[in-house]
mmCIF file of C-alpha atoms in Angstrom:
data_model
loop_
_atom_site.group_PDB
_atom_site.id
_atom_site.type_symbol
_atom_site.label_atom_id
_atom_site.label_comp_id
_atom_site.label_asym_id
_atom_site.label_seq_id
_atom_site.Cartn_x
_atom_site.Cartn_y
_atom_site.Cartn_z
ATOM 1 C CA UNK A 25 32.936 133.457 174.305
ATOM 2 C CA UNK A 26 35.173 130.575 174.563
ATOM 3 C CA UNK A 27 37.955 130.088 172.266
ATOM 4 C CA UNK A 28 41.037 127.954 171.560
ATOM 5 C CA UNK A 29 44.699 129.135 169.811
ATOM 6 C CA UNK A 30 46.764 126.125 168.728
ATOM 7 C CA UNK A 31 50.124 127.605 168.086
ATOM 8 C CA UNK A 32 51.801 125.850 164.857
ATOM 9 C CA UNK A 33 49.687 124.291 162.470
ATOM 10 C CA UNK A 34 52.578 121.959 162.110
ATOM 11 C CA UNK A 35 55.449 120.484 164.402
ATOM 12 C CA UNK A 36 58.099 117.756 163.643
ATOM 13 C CA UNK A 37 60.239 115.801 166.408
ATOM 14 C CA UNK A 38 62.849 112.968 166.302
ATOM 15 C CA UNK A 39 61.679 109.654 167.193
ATOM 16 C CA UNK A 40 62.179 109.993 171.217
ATOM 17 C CA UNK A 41 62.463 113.855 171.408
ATOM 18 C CA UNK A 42 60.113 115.743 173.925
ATOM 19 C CA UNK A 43 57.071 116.322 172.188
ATOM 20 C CA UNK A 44 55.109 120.132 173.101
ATOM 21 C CA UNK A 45 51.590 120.735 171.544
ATOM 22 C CA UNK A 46 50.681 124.365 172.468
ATOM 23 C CA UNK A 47 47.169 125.471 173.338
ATOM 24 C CA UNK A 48 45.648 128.752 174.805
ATOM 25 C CA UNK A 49 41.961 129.324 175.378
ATOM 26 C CA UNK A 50 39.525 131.947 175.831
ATOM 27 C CA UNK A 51 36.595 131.491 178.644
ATOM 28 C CA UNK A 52 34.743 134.261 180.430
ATOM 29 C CA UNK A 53 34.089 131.365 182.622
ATOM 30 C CA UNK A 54 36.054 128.142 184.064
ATOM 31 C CA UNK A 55 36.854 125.905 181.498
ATOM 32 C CA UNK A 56 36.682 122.439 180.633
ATOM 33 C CA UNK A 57 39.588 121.916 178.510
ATOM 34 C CA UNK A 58 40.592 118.977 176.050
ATOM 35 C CA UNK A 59 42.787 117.039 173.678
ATOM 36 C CA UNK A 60 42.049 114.831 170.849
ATOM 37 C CA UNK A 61 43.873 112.614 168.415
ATOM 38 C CA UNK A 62 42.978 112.035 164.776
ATOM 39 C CA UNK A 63 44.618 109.763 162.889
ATOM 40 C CA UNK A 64 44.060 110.086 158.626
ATOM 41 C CA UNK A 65 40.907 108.954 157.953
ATOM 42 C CA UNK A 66 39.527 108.331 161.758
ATOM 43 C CA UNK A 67 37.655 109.911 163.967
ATOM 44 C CA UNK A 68 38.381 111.688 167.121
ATOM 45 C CA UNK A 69 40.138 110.271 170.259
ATOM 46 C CA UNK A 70 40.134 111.960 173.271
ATOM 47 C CA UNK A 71 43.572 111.788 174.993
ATOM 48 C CA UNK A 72 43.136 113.591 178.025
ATOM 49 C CA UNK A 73 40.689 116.607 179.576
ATOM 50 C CA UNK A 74 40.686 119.001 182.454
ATOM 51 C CA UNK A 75 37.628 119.450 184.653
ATOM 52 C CA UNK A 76 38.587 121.512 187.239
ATOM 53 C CA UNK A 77 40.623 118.823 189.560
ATOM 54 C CA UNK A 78 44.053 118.913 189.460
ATOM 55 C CA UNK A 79 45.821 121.033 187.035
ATOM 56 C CA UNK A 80 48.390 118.503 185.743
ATOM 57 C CA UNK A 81 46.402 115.770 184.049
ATOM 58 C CA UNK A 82 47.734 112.157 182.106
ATOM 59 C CA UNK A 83 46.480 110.721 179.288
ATOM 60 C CA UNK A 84 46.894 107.600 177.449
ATOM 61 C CA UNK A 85 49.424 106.821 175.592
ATOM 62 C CA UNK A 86 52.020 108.709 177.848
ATOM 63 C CA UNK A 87 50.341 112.424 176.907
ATOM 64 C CA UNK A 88 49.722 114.575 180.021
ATOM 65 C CA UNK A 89 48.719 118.441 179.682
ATOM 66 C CA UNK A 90 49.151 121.088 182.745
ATOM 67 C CA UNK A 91 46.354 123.843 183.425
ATOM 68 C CA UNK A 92 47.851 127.371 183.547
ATOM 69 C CA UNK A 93 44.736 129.543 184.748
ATOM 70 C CA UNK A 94 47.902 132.906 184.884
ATOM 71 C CA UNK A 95 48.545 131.837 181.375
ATOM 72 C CA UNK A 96 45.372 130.775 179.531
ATOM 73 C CA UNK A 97 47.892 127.533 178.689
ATOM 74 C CA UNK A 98 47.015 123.978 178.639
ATOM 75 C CA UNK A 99 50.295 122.690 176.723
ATOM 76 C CA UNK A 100 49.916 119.151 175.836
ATOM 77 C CA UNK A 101 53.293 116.722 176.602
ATOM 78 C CA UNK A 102 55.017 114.001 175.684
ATOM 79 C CA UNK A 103 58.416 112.728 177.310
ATOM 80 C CA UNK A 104 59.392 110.624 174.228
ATOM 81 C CA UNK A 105 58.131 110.452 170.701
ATOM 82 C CA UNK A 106 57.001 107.686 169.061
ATOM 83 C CA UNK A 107 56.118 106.617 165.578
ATOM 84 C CA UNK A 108 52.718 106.283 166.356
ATOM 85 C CA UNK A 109 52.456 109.558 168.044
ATOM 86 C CA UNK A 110 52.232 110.472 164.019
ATOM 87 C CA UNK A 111 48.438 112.300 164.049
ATOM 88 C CA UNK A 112 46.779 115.310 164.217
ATOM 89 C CA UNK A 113 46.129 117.133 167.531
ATOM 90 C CA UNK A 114 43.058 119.246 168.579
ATOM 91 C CA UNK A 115 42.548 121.260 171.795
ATOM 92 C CA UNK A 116 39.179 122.034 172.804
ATOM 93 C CA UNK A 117 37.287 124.265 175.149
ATOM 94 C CA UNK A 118 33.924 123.594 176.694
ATOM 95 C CA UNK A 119 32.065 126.253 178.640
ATOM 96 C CA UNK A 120 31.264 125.087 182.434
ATOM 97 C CA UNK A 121 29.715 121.861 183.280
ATOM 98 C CA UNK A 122 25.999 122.901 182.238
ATOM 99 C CA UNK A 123 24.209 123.384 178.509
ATOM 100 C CA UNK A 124 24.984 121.970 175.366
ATOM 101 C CA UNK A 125 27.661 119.595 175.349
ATOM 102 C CA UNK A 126 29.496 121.199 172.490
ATOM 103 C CA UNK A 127 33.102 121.532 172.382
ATOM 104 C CA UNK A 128 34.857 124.577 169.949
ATOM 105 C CA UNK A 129 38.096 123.135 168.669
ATOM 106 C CA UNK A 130 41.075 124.935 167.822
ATOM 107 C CA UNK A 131 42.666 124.544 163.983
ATOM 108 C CA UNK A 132 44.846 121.325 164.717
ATOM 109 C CA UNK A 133 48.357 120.495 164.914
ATOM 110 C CA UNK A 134 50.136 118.238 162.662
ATOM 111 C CA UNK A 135 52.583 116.191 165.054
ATOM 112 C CA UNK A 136 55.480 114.588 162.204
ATOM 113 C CA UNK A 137 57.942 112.473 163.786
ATOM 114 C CA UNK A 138 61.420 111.513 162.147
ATOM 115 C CA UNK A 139 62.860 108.688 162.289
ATOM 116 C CA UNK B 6 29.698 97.210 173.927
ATOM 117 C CA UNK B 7 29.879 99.061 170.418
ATOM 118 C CA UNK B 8 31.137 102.366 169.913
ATOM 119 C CA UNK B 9 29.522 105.242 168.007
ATOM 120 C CA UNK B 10 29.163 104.344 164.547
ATOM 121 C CA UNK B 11 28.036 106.478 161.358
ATOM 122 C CA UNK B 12 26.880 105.827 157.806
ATOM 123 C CA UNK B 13 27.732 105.297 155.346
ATOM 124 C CA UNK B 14 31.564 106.514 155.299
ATOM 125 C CA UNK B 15 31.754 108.008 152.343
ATOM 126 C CA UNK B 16 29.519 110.033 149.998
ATOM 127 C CA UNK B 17 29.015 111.938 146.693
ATOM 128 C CA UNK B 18 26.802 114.466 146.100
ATOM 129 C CA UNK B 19 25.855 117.211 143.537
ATOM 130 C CA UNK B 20 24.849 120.815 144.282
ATOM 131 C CA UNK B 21 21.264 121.776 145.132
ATOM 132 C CA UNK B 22 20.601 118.265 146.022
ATOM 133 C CA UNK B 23 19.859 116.811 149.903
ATOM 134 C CA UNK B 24 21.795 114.139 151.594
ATOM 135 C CA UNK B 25 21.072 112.329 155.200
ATOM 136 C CA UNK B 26 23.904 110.828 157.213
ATOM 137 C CA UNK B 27 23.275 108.417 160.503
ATOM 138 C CA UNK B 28 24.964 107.914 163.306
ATOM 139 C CA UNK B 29 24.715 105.046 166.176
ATOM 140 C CA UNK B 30 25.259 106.367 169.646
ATOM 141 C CA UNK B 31 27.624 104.374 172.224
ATOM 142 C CA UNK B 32 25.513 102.193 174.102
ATOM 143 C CA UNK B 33 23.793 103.821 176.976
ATOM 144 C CA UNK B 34 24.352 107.209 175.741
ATOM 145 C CA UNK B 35 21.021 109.697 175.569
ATOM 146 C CA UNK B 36 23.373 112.875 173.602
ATOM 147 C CA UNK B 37 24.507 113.007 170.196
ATOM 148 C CA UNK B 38 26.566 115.721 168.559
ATOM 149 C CA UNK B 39 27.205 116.641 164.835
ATOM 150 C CA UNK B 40 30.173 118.289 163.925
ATOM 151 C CA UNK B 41 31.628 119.671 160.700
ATOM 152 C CA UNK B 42 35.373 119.102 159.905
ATOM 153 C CA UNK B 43 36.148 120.881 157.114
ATOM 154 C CA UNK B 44 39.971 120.140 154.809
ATOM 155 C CA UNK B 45 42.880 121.753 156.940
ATOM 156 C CA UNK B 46 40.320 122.625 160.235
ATOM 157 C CA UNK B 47 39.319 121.914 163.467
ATOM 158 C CA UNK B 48 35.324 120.110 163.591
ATOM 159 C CA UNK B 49 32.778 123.308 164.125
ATOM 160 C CA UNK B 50 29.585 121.987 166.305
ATOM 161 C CA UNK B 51 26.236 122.332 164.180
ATOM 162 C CA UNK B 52 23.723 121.070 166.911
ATOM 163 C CA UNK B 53 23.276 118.575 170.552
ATOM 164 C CA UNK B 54 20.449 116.334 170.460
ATOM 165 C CA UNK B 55 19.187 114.954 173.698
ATOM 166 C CA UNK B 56 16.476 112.990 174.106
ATOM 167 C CA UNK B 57 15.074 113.621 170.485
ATOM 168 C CA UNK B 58 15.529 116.966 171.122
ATOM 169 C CA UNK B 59 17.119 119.835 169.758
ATOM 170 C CA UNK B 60 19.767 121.303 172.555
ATOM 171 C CA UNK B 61 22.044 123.665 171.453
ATOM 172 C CA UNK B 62 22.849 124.562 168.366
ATOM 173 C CA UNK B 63 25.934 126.317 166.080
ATOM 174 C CA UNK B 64 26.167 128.652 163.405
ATOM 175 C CA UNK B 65 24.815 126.647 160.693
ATOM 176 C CA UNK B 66 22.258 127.651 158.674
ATOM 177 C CA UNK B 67 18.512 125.971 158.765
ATOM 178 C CA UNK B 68 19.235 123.729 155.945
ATOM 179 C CA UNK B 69 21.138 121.266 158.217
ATOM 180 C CA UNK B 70 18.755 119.986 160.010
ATOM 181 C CA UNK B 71 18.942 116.849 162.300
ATOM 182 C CA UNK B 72 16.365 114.077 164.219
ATOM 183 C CA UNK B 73 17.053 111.564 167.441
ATOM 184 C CA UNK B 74 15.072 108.611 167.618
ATOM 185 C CA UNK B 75 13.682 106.901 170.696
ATOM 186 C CA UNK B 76 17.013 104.527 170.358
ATOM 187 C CA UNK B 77 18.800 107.927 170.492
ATOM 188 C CA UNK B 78 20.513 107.249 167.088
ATOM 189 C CA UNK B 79 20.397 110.314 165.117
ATOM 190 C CA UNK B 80 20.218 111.556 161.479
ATOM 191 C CA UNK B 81 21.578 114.589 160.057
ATOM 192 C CA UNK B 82 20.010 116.145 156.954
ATOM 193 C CA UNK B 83 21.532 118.959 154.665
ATOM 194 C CA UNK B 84 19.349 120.349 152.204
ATOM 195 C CA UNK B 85 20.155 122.340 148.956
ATOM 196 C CA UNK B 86 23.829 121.021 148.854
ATOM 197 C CA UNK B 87 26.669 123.758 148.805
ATOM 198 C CA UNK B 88 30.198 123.235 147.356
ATOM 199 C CA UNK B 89 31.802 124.645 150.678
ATOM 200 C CA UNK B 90 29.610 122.028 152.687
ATOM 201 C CA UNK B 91 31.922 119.466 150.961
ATOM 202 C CA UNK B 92 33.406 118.338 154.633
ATOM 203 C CA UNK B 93 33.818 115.052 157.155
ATOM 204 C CA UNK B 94 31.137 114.748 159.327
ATOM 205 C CA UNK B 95 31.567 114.088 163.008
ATOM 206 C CA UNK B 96 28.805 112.661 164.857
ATOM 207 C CA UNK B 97 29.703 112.287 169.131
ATOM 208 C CA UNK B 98 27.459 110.614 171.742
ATOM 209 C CA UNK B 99 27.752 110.993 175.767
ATOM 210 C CA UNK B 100 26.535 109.486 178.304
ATOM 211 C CA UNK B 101 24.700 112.910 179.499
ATOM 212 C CA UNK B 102 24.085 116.121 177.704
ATOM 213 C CA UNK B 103 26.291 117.773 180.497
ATOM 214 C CA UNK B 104 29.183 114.841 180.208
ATOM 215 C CA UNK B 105 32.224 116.057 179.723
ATOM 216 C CA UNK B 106 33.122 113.396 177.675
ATOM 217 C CA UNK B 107 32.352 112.614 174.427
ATOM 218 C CA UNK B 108 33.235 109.592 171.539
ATOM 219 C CA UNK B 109 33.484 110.353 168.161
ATOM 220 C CA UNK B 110 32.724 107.931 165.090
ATOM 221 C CA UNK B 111 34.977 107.684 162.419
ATOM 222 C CA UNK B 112 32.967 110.251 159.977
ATOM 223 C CA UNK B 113 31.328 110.539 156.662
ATOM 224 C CA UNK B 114 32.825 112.245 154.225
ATOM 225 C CA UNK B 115 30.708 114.398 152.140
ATOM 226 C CA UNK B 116 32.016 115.227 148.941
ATOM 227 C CA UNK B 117 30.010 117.947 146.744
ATOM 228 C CA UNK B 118 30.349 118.435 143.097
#
């Protein structure tokens, strides 16, 4: 079954401090692997997703995310915070390239960053 | 080209009764997705339609219950309202059903009472 752990539901950062989202997943099978953005009150935007290319992948908005098949990782990045990095963060996990297009989310991180 | 867009964005409801929520897939796209995003969690899939059919589905119970029309907008219905199905809806439309990539709406937010 496929599976993702977000480690800490919440994490704050100065304004220009490295930012570190932590994700591990759970797949019997190679993974397609992903990270959204929600702002309050929005939907979902993806930032970035890993489909079996190359293991370091960029996003927008200056996100990027590294594949760690020896660790189950895919850590989500940030050089510098922003304001407007302000949101909460989802990894999710979708089993192979075939069937059901349905993605299972992990619980969310709450990115806070100070001024 | 317009994104995915749902209706209506917000919405009261009392237990026991049935409610329908509609979502507008992206242009060009022949999947849509319905996902439940309860307070405090991460969206949980309830069921794929492609091509006004049903193609996958979660572990919801029979009472939500969805259609895709030949414009491959979708409806999802939820019968016999629950307290705990108070929740923002996610509905998600891709290009394929096997696309890896999928755009969200903005929700509708089911409140029951």
């Amino acid at each position: 079954a496929q599976s993702v752990t977000q480690l800490g539901s919440h994490v704050s950062v100065s304004e220009g401090a490295l930012v570190l989202l932590r994700c591990n997943y759970s797949s019997s099978v190679p993974p397609y692997l992903f990270w959204y953005v929600q702002y309050p009150n929005q939907g979902l935007q993806l930032l970035l997703k890993y489909t079996s290319a190359a293991t370091l992948v960029k996003g927008i908005n200056g996100f990027e995310a590294e594949f760690k098949k020896s660790e189950t990782s895919f850590h989500l990045t940030k050089p510098s915070a922003h304001m407007s990095d302000a949101a909460e963060y989802f990894c999710a996990v979708k089993k192979g390239q075939t069937g059901a297009n349905n993605l299972f989310f992990g619980t969310g991180t709450r990115l806070t960053v100070i001024p | 080209e317009t994104g995915v867009t749902q209706s209506p964005t917000h919405l009261i409801k009392t237990r026991g009764q049935q409610v329908t929520l509609r979502c507008s897939s992206q242009s060009g796209h022949n999947t849509v997705s319905w996902y439940q995003q309860a307070l405090g969690q991460g969206p949980q899939f309830i069921f794929q339609y492609y091509r006004e059919e049903e193609n996958g589905r979660g572990n919801f119970p029979p009472r939500f219950s969805g259609l895709q029309f030949p414009n491959y907008s979708s409806e999802l219905n939820v019968n016999a309202l629950e307290l705990d199905d108070s929740a923002l809806y996610l509905c998600a439309s891709s290009l394929e059903r096997s696309n890896t990539e999928a755009f969200f709406g903005q929700g509708t937010r089911l409140t029951v009472v």
